[in-house]
Coordinates of C-alpha atoms and ligand atoms in Angstrom, one line a residue:
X1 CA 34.6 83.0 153.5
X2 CA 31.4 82.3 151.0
X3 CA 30.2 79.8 153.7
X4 CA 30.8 81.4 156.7
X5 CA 30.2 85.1 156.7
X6 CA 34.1 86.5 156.2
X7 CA 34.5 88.2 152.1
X8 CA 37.0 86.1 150.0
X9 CA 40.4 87.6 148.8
X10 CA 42.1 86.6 145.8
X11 CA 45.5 87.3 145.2
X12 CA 47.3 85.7 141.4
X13 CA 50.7 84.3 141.6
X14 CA 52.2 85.1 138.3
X15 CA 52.0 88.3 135.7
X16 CA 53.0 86.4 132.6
X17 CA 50.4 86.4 129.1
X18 CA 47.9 84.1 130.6
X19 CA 48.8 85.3 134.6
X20 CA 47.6 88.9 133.4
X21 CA 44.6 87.5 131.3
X22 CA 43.7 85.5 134.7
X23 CA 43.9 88.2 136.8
X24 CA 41.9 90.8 134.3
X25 CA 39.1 87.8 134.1
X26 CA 39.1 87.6 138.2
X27 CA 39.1 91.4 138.6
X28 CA 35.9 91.6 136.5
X29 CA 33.9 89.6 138.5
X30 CA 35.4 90.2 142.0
X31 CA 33.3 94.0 141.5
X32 CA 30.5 92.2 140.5
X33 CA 30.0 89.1 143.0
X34 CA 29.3 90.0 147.1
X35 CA 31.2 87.4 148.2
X36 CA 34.9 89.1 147.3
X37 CA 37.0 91.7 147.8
X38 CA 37.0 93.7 144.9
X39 CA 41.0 93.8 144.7
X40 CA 42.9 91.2 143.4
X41 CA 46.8 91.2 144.0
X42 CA 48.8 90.2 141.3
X43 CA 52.3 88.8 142.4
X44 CA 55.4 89.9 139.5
X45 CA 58.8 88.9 139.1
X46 CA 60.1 91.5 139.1
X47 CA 61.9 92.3 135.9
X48 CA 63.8 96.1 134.6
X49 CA 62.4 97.0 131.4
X50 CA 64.7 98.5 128.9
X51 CA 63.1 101.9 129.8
X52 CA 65.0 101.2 132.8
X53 CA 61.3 101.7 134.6
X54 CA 60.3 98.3 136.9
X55 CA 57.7 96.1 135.3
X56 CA 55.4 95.8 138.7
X57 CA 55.3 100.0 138.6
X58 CA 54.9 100.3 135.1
X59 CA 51.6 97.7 135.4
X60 CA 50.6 100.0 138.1
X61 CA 50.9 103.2 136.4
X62 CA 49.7 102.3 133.0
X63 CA 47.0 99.2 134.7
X64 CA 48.6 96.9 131.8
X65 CA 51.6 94.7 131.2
X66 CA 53.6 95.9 128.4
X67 CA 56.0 93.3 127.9
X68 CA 53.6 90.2 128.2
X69 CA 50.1 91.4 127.2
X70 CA 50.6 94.9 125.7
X71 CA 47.2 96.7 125.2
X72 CA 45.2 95.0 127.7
X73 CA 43.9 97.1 130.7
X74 CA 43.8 94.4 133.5
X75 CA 41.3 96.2 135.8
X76 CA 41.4 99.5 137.9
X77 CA 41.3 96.6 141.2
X78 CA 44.5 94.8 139.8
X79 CA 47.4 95.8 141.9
X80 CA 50.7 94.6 140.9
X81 CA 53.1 93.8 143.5
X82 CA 57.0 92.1 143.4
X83 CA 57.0 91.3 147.2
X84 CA 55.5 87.7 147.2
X85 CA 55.0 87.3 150.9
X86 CA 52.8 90.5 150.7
X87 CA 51.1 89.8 147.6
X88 CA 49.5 86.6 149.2
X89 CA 49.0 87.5 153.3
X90 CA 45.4 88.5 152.9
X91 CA 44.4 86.0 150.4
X92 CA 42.2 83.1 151.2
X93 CA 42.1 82.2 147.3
X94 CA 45.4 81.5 145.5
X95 CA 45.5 81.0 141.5
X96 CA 49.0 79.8 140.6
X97 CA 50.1 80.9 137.1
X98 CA 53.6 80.9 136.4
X99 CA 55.6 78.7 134.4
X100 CA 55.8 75.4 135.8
X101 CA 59.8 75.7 136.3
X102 CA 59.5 78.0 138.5
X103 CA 56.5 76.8 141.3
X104 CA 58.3 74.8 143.6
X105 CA 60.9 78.0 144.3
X106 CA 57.7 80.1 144.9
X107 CA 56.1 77.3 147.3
X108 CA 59.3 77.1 148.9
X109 CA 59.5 80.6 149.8
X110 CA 55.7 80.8 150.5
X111 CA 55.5 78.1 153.5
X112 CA 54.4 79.3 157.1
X113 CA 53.5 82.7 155.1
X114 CA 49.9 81.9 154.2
X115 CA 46.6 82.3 155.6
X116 CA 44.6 79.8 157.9
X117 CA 42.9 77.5 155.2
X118 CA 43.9 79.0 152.2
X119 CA 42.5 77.3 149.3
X120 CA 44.5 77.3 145.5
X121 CA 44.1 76.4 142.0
X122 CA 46.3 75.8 139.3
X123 CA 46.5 77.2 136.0
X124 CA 50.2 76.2 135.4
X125 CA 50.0 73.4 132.3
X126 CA 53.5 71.3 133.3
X127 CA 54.3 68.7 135.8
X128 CA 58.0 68.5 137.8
X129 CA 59.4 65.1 136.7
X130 CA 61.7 64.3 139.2
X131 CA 64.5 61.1 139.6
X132 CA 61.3 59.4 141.5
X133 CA 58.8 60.1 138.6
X134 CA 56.9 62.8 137.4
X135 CA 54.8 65.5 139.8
X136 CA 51.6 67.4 139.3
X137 CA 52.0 70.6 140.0
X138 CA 48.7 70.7 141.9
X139 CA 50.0 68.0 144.4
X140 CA 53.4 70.1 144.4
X141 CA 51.6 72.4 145.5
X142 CA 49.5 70.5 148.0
X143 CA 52.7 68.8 149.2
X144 CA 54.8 72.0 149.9
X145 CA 52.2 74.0 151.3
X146 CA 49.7 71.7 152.9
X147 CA 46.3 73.5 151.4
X148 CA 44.2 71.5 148.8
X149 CA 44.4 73.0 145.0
X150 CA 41.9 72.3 142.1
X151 CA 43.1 73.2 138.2
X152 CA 41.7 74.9 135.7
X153 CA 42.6 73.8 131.8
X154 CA 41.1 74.2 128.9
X155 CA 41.6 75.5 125.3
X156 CA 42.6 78.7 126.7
X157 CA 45.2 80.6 124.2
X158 CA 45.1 84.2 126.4
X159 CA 45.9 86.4 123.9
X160 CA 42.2 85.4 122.5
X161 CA 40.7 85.8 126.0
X162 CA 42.0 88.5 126.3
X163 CA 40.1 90.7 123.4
X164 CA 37.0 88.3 125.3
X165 CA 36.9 85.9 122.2
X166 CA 34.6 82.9 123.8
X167 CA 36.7 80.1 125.4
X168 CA 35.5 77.6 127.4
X169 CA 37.8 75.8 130.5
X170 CA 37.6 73.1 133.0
X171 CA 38.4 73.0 136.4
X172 CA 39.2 69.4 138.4
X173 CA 38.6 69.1 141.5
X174 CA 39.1 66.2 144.1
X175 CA 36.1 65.7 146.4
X176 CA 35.4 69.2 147.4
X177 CA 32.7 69.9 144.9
X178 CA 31.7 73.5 146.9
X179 CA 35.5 75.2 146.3
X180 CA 35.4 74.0 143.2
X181 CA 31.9 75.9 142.0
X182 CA 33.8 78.4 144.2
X183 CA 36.4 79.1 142.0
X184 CA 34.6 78.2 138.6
X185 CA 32.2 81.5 140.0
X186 CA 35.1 83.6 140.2
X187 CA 36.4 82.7 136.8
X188 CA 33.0 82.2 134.3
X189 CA 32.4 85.3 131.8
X190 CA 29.8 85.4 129.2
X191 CA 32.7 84.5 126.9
X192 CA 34.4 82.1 129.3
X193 CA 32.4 79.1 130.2
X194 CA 33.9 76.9 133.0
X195 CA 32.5 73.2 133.8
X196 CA 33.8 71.1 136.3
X197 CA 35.1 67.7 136.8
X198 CA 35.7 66.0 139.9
X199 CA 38.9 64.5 137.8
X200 CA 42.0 66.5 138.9
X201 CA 44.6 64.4 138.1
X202 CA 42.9 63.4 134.8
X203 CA 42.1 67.3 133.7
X204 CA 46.2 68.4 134.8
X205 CA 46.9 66.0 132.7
X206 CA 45.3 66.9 129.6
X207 CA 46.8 70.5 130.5
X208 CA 50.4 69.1 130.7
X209 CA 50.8 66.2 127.8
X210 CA 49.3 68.2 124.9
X211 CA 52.2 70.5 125.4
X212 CA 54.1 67.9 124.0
X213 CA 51.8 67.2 121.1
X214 CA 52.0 70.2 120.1
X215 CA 55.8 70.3 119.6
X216 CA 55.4 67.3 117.7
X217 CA 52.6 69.2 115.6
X218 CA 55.4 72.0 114.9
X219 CA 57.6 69.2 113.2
X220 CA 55.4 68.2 111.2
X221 CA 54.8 71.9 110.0
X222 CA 58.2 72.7 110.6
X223 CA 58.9 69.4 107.7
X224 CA 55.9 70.4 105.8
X225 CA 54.5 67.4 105.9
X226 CA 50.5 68.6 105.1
X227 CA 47.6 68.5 107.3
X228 CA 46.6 64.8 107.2
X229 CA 49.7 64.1 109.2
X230 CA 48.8 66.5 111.5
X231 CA 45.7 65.2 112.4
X232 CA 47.2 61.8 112.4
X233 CA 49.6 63.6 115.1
X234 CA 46.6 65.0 117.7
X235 CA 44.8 62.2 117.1
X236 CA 47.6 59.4 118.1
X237 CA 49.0 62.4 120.4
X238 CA 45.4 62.2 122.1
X239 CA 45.3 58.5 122.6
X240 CA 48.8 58.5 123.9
X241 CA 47.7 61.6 126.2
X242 CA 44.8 59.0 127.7
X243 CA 47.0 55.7 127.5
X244 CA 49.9 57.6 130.0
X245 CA 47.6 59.1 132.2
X246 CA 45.7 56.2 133.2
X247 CA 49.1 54.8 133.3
X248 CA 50.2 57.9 135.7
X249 CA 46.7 57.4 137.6
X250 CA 44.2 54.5 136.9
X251 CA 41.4 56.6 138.0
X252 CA 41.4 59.3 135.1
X253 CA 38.2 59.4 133.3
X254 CA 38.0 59.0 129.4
X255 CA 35.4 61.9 129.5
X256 CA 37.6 63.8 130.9
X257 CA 39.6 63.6 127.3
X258 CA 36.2 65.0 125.7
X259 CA 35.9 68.4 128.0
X260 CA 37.8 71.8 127.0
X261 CA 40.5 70.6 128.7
X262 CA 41.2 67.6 126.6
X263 CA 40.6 67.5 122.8
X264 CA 39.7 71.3 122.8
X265 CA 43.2 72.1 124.3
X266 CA 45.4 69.9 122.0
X267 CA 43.1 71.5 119.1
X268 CA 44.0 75.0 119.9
X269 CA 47.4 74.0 120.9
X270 CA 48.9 72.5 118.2
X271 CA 47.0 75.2 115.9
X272 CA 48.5 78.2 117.8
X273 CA 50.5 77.3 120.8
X274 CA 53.7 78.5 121.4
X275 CA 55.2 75.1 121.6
X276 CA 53.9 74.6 117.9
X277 CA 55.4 77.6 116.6
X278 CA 59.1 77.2 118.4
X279 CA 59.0 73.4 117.3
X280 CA 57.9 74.6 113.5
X281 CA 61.3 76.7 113.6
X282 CA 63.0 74.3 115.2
X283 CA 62.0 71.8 112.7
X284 CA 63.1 74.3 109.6
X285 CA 66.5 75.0 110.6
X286 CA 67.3 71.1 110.7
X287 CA 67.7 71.4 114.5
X288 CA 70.8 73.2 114.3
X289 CA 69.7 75.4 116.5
X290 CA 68.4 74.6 119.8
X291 CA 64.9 75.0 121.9
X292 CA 66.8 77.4 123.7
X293 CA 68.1 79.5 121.5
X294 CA 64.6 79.7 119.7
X295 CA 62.8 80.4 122.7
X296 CA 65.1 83.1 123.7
X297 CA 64.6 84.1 120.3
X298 CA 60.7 84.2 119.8
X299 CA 59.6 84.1 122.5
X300 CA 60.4 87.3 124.1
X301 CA 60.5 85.7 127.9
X302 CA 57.9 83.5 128.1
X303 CA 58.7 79.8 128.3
X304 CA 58.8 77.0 126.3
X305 CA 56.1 74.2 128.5
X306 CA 58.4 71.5 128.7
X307 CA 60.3 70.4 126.1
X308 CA 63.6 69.6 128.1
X309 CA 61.2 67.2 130.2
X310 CA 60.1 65.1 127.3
X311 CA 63.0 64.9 125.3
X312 CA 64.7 63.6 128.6
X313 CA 62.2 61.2 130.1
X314 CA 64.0 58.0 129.5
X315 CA 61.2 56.5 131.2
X316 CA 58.7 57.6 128.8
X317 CA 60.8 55.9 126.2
X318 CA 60.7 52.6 127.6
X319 CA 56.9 52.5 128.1
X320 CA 57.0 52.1 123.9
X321 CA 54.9 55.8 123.8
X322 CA 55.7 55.8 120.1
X323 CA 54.8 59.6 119.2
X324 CA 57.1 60.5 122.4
X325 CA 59.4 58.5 121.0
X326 CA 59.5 60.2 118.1
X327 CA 59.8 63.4 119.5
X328 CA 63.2 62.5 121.6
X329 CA 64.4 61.1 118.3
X330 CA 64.2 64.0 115.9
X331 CA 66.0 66.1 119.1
Ligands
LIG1 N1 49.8 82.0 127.6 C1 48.8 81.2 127.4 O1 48.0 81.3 126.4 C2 48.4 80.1 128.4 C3 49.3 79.7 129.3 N2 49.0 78.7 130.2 C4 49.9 78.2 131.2 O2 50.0 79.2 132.2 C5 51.3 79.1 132.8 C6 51.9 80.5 132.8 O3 52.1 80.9 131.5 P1 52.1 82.5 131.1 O4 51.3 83.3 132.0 O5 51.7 82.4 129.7 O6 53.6 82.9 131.3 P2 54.6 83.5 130.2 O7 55.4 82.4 129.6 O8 53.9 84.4 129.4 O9 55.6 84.4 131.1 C7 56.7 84.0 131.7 C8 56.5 84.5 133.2 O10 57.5 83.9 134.0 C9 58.1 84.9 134.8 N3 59.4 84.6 135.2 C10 60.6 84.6 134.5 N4 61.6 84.2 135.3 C11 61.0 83.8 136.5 C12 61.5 83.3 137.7 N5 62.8 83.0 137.9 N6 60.6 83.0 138.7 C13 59.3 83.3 138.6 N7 58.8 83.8 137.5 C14 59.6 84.1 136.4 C15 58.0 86.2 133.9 O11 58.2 87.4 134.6 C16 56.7 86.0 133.3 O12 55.7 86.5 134.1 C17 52.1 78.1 132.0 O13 52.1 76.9 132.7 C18 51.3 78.0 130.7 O14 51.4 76.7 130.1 C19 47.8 78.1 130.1 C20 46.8 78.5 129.2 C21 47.1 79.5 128.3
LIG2 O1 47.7 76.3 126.9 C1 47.6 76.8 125.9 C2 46.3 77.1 125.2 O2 45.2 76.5 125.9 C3 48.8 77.1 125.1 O3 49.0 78.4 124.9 P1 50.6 78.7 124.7 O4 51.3 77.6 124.1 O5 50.6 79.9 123.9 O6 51.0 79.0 126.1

């Protein structure tokens, strides 16, 4: 490891756009710092493509991932692989990036499998909201696995990182101010500029909630209703985002809400996200037809980030979080 004397080795959990984007930004500087092994394992789910050829060998063959970021060489040093227990039994540095739906399976399956003091960081914008209340995925993470995990957020749309348009992110960290400069190392690019906070819960949070104001961002495009209401929406949306998380955790900062991770993301989010544009067509076809059936639709197999959970949260509704309100209403 970086303080003792051992090299670090990073492996990615998750191939999707912003998995492969990770990994091709990790892959860079891996041949360029000492301290790591140049090769960074990148786990798949493994999916057939309608060549009939397996998605984890074609990413090997052609060192890019055709169905979720076509055109993109990830780095000679990527190496795909579908068996998760492999892809991580090396690793002293795990980045999680899959959807968030899908982490606690992966944990699941991951516990006893990992190395001695394993460290991870999360780049999966979501929580888990369970009967008990909702659940970072960080402390998911943390809980099912026993091994500390930072986050990294931040107005981050991947396709842009990808063509190394500048972006900048921020990583939260609790305490452990060393493995957080640790990982920001590992990710910071001349066009990728990573800060961090020692605000974890405050930063995730920023990740997760603006996912929510950016579907109600894509009603109000979807209902054409001009650009004043949409910064009315962000701007409400983003003192609801502060007002639930210091309900969720009193000890989230309000600067926090100022770093790429807060106003920067919900900027970039409702502009471009994906939950924007699936809401927009959601909100044209006078919700006949559902999130489902539109992501299925246009998105092409990535996921929708948590619609199902904020139209549901009954909770939510009760706390009188007016723009969430809204939201369930119009489902
Ligand atoms: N795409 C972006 O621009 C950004 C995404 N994020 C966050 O990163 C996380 C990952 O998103 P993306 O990489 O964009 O993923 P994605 O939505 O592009 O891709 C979906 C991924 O899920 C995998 N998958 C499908 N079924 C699965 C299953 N049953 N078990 C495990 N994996 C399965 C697919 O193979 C694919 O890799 C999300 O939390 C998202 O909010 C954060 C910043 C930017
Ligand atoms: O997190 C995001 C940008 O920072 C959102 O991007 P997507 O909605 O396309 O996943």
């Amino acid at each position: 490891m970086e303080n003792g004397h051992a090299k670090n080795r990073v492996a990615v959990i998750g191939s999707g756009n912003w998995g492969c984007v990770a990994s091709r930004l990790i892959a860079s500087n891996t041949t360029k710092l000492p301290s790591f092994y140049d090769e960074v394992r990148m786990w798949v789910f493994e999916e057939v493509l309608p060549t009939g050829k397996k998605l984890s060998e074609s990413i090997n063959q052609a060192n890019e991932n055709c169905k979720y970021l076509p055109c993109i060489k990830l780095g000679a040093n990527v190496i795909a692989d579908p068996d998760l227990e492999n892809a991580v039994k090396d690793a002293n540095m795990l980045v999680f990036v899959t959807p968030h739906q899908f982490v606690e399976g992966i944990c699941k399956k991951l516990v006893g499998k990992l190395r001695l003091g394993a460290q991870a960081i999360s780049l999966i914008k979501g929580m888990e909201v369970k009967t008990e209340g909702p659940c970072m995925i960080s402390k998911l993470i943390t809980d099912i696995l026993g091994i500390n995990c930072c986050v990294l957020m931040g107005a981050n749309i991947a396709s842009e990182i990808a063509v190394e348009k500048f972006s900048e992110a921020t990583i939260g960290y609790r305490k452990d101010k060393e493995v957080a400069i640790r990982w920001a190392k590992l990710f910071t690019m001349p066009y990728f500029l990573v800060s961090i906070v020692e605000d974890i819960e405050g930063v995730e949070l920023c990740g997760t909630l603006k996912n929510v104001v950016a579907i109600a961002a894509g009603l109000v495009d979807g209902l054409d209703m001009g650009n004043n209401t949409k910064a009315a929406i962000m701007r409400i949306g983003l003192r609801e985002m502060c007002a639930f998380s210091k309900l969720l955790f009193p000890s989230v900062r309000d600067n926090t809400f100022f770093e790429s991770c807060g106003v920067a993301d919900l900027i970039t989010t409702c502009l471009g996200g994906r939950n924007r544009r699936v809401a927009e067509a959601f909100a044209r076809n006078g919700g006949k037809r559902s999130f489902d059936e539109l992501e299925a639709e246009m998105l092409h197999g990535q996921k929708l980030q948590g619609s199902t959970e904020c139209f549901l949260s009954e909770d939510v509704i009760k706390n009188n979080f007016g723009l969430l309100k809204v939201i369930s209403v119009c489902n």
